Coordinates of C-alpha atoms and ligand atoms in Angstrom, one line a residue:
X413 CA -4.8 14.6 25.6
X414 CA -6.9 16.1 23.9
X415 CA -4.9 17.1 20.6
X416 CA -4.1 13.5 19.6
X417 CA -7.6 12.9 19.5
X418 CA -8.1 16.3 17.8
X419 CA -5.5 14.2 15.4
X420 CA -7.4 11.2 15.0
X421 CA -10.3 12.7 14.8
X422 CA -8.2 15.5 11.6
X423 CA -6.7 12.5 9.7
X424 CA -9.4 10.3 9.5
X425 CA -12.4 13.6 8.0
X426 CA -9.2 14.5 5.8
X427 CA -9.4 10.8 4.7
X428 CA -12.3 10.3 3.7
X429 CA -12.2 13.8 2.0
X430 CA -8.9 12.9 0.1
X431 CA -10.3 9.3 -1.0
X432 CA -13.5 11.2 -2.0
X433 CA -11.7 13.5 -4.2
X434 CA -12.8 17.2 -2.5
X435 CA -9.2 17.4 -1.1
X436 CA -6.3 16.4 -3.4
X437 CA -2.8 14.7 -1.5
X438 CA -1.5 18.6 0.2
X439 CA -5.2 20.1 0.5
X440 CA -5.3 16.4 2.9
X441 CA -1.9 17.1 4.5
X442 CA -3.0 21.3 5.7
X443 CA -6.9 20.1 6.5
X444 CA -5.3 17.3 9.0
X445 CA -3.1 20.4 10.6
X446 CA -6.0 23.0 10.7
X447 CA -8.4 20.0 11.9
X448 CA -5.3 19.0 14.4
X449 CA -5.2 22.3 16.0
X450 CA -9.6 23.2 15.9
X451 CA -10.3 20.2 17.7
X452 CA -7.3 19.2 19.4
X453 CA -7.2 23.3 21.2
X454 CA -10.4 23.7 21.2
X455 CA -13.2 20.6 21.0
X456 CA -16.1 19.2 20.4
X457 CA -18.3 22.2 20.1
X458 CA -15.4 24.3 17.7
X459 CA -15.2 20.7 15.6
X460 CA -18.4 20.7 14.4
X461 CA -18.3 24.2 13.1
X462 CA -14.9 23.6 11.8
X463 CA -16.9 20.0 10.3
X464 CA -20.2 21.9 9.2
X465 CA -18.5 24.3 6.9
X466 CA -16.2 21.8 5.9
X467 CA -18.9 19.2 4.4
X468 CA -21.6 21.6 3.7
X469 CA -19.4 23.2 1.2
X470 CA -17.6 20.0 0.4
X471 CA -20.9 18.7 -0.7
X472 CA -22.7 22.2 -2.3
X473 CA -18.8 22.1 -4.9
X474 CA -19.8 18.7 -5.8
X475 CA -23.7 18.8 -5.9
X476 CA -23.1 21.7 -8.7
X477 CA -19.7 20.9 -10.4
X478 CA -22.6 19.0 -13.4
X479 CA -24.4 22.7 -13.6
X480 CA -20.9 24.1 -13.5
X481 CA -19.0 22.2 -16.2
X482 CA -18.9 25.0 -19.0
X483 CA -18.2 28.0 -17.0
X484 CA -14.6 25.9 -14.8
X485 CA -12.6 27.4 -16.5
X486 CA -14.1 31.2 -15.1
X487 CA -12.0 29.5 -11.9
X488 CA -8.8 28.8 -10.7
X489 CA -8.8 25.3 -9.1
X490 CA -11.3 22.2 -9.4
X491 CA -13.8 20.5 -6.6
X492 CA -10.8 18.5 -5.4
X493 CA -8.5 21.1 -2.8
X494 CA -5.9 22.0 -2.1
X495 CA -3.5 23.5 0.2
X496 CA -3.7 26.9 -0.8
X497 CA -6.8 26.7 -0.8
X498 CA -7.6 24.8 3.1
X499 CA -4.7 27.9 4.6
X500 CA -7.2 30.2 3.3
X501 CA -10.6 29.0 4.4
X502 CA -9.1 27.8 7.8
X503 CA -5.7 29.4 8.3
X504 CA -8.0 31.9 10.6
X505 CA -9.9 29.6 12.9
X506 CA -6.5 27.8 13.2
X507 CA -5.2 30.8 14.5
X508 CA -8.8 31.5 17.5
X509 CA -8.6 28.1 17.9
X510 CA -4.7 28.5 19.4
X511 CA -6.2 31.4 21.0
X512 CA -8.5 29.9 23.3
X513 CA -6.1 27.3 23.9
X514 CA -4.4 30.1 25.8
X515 CA -7.4 32.8 27.2
X516 CA -9.7 29.9 27.4
X517 CA -12.0 32.4 29.2
X518 CA -12.2 34.8 26.8
X519 CA -15.3 34.2 24.2
X520 CA -13.2 36.9 22.0
X521 CA -12.0 33.5 20.0
X522 CA -14.9 31.6 19.1
X523 CA -16.5 34.6 18.0
X524 CA -13.4 35.2 15.8
X525 CA -13.2 31.7 15.1
X526 CA -16.6 31.5 14.1
X527 CA -17.0 34.5 12.1
X528 CA -14.4 33.8 10.2
X529 CA -15.7 30.6 9.4
X530 CA -19.3 32.0 8.7
X531 CA -17.4 34.1 6.2
X532 CA -15.6 31.7 3.9
X533 CA -18.7 29.5 3.9
X534 CA -21.0 32.0 3.3
X535 CA -18.7 32.5 0.4
X536 CA -18.9 29.3 -0.6
X537 CA -22.1 29.3 -0.6
X538 CA -22.4 31.9 -3.4
X539 CA -19.9 30.0 -5.4
X540 CA -21.9 27.7 -5.4
X541 CA -25.5 29.0 -5.0
X542 CA -25.0 32.4 -7.1
X543 CA -24.7 30.4 -10.5
X544 CA -28.5 29.2 -10.0
X545 CA -29.8 33.1 -10.5
X546 CA -31.6 33.2 -13.9
X547 CA -30.0 36.4 -14.5
X548 CA -26.3 37.4 -14.3
X549 CA -24.9 38.7 -11.7
X550 CA -24.1 42.5 -11.6
X551 CA -20.9 43.8 -10.7
X552 CA -19.9 45.1 -7.6
X553 CA -18.5 48.0 -7.9
X554 CA -20.9 49.0 -11.0
X555 CA -24.2 47.5 -10.2
X556 CA -26.0 48.9 -12.9
X557 CA -22.9 46.6 -15.0
X558 CA -24.3 42.7 -15.8
X559 CA -21.8 41.0 -16.0
X560 CA -20.9 37.5 -17.3
X561 CA -22.2 34.3 -15.0
X562 CA -19.2 32.8 -12.4
X563 CA -16.7 35.8 -13.1
X564 CA -14.9 37.8 -10.1
X565 CA -16.4 40.6 -8.6
X566 CA -20.3 39.5 -10.0
X567 CA -22.9 40.0 -6.8
X568 CA -26.5 38.0 -7.2
X569 CA -30.1 38.2 -5.2
X570 CA -29.5 34.6 -4.8
X571 CA -25.8 34.8 -3.8
X572 CA -26.4 37.0 -1.5
X573 CA -29.3 34.7 -0.5
X574 CA -27.1 31.4 -0.9
X575 CA -24.9 33.4 1.5
X576 CA -26.7 35.2 3.8
X577 CA -28.1 31.6 4.8
X578 CA -24.4 29.9 4.8
X579 CA -23.3 32.0 7.6
X580 CA -26.7 31.7 9.9
X581 CA -25.9 27.8 9.3
X582 CA -22.6 28.1 11.1
X583 CA -24.0 32.0 13.7
X584 CA -26.6 29.1 14.8
X585 CA -24.6 26.3 16.1
X586 CA -22.1 28.9 17.5
X587 CA -24.6 30.9 19.4
X588 CA -25.7 27.5 20.6
X589 CA -23.1 26.0 21.7
X590 CA -22.0 29.6 23.8
X591 CA -25.5 30.1 25.0
X592 CA -25.8 33.7 23.9
X593 CA -28.6 34.3 21.3
X594 CA -27.2 37.8 19.9
X595 CA -24.2 36.2 18.1
X596 CA -26.6 34.6 15.4
X597 CA -27.3 38.1 14.0
X598 CA -23.9 39.5 15.1
X599 CA -22.3 36.3 12.2
X600 CA -24.5 36.3 10.6
X601 CA -23.8 39.7 9.4
X602 CA -20.3 38.8 10.1
X603 CA -19.8 37.0 8.0
X604 CA -22.2 38.2 5.2
X605 CA -19.9 41.1 4.6
X606 CA -16.8 39.3 4.6
X607 CA -18.6 36.9 1.0
X608 CA -19.5 40.8 -0.3
X609 CA -15.3 42.4 0.5
X610 CA -14.4 38.4 -1.3
X611 CA -16.9 39.9 -3.7
X612 CA -15.7 43.4 -3.3
X613 CA -11.8 42.3 -3.9
X614 CA -12.8 40.2 -7.1
X615 CA -13.6 43.4 -9.2
X616 CA -10.9 46.1 -8.1
X617 CA -7.2 44.0 -7.3
X618 CA -7.9 40.4 -7.7
X619 CA -5.1 38.9 -9.7
X620 CA -7.0 38.6 -12.9
X621 CA -5.5 36.4 -16.1
X622 CA -6.8 36.3 -19.4
X623 CA -7.1 33.2 -21.9
X624 CA -5.9 34.8 -25.6
X625 CA -7.1 31.4 -27.1
X626 CA -10.9 31.0 -25.6
X627 CA -10.9 34.7 -24.9
X628 CA -12.2 34.1 -21.4
X629 CA -11.7 35.9 -18.5
X630 CA -10.5 33.6 -15.8
X631 CA -8.4 32.9 -12.4
X632 CA -6.2 30.1 -13.6
X633 CA -2.6 30.8 -13.8
X634 CA -0.4 30.6 -15.6
X635 CA -1.9 27.6 -17.5
X636 CA -6.1 27.7 -18.7
X637 CA -7.6 24.7 -18.6
X638 CA -6.3 24.0 -23.2
X639 CA -2.9 24.7 -21.8
X640 CA -2.6 28.1 -23.1
X641 CA -0.7 30.0 -21.6
X642 CA -2.7 32.5 -19.6
X643 CA -1.3 36.5 -19.4
X644 CA -1.7 39.1 -16.8
X645 CA -4.2 41.5 -17.0
X646 CA -5.7 43.0 -14.5
X647 CA -4.9 43.2 -10.2
X648 CA -2.4 42.6 -7.9
X649 CA -0.4 39.0 -9.1
X650 CA 0.1 38.0 -5.1
X651 CA -2.8 38.3 -4.2
X652 CA -4.6 34.7 -5.7
X653 CA -8.1 33.4 -5.1
X654 CA -6.6 31.9 -0.9
X655 CA -5.8 34.6 -0.2
X656 CA -8.6 36.5 -1.1
X657 CA -10.5 33.7 0.4
X658 CA -7.9 34.4 3.6
X659 CA -9.0 38.0 3.4
X660 CA -12.7 37.0 3.0
X661 CA -11.9 35.8 6.4
X662 CA -10.1 38.8 8.4
X663 CA -13.1 41.2 7.2
X664 CA -15.2 38.7 8.9
X665 CA -14.0 38.3 12.3
X666 CA -12.7 42.8 11.7
X667 CA -16.7 43.7 11.3
X668 CA -17.8 41.1 14.2
X669 CA -15.0 42.7 16.3
X670 CA -16.0 45.9 16.1
X671 CA -19.5 45.4 16.3
X672 CA -19.1 44.4 19.7
X673 CA -17.0 46.6 20.8
X674 CA -19.2 49.4 19.6
Ligands
LIG1716 ZN1 -8.0 29.2 -23.1

């Protein structure tokens, strides 16, 4: 029965997001699947965390859309999220909700779920709010080197604070619902670590392309916003932004579990 309620809540949320242009058609379908698993197998506390991520990240993308208009070609997709982005951000969280259904007495699926969402939320907040930093960001692999705003792998004070805040917003209800306040710092720092790992991949092995017409580096492939075919310049071709987001969540979970084990 809970699965049915989960499906109804997920389908309504996905439809509203599709209607508001937060998701495209494939993204809405993927969000219905991910939402059904999380709402249906987790429960309302799990739904609150997922919706916190979903609503705050969509709202931030929307708010800063205009401001970032000039930067948007650096990002591979617009603010309408597709299935790849939904699974990249929420696939791991759905896996932990399923594990909770199998091991209902263990706290570990809840911690894994919260850490993965904290990481992707931290990354989204950093991406959306980091552009407000007054000076150009620095490359995470070489902090003395400044890079253009919006460059993958660039970090700034503002972006890092936004990341910490985005992580804390997930960690707060995660601690509240589990009645264990040690989860608040644990999840917050795991999420921050995940988002820094995301930047590290962006600076090193993430697939990057170049638009010969605009003479700019971009994540877009095969075509740039201007319609020109982009050329692969660095990184592993299969490691696109969706896989980097997924890895960001995995890293957050690994840090959380390592911290518990120690
Ligand atoms: Zn171009």
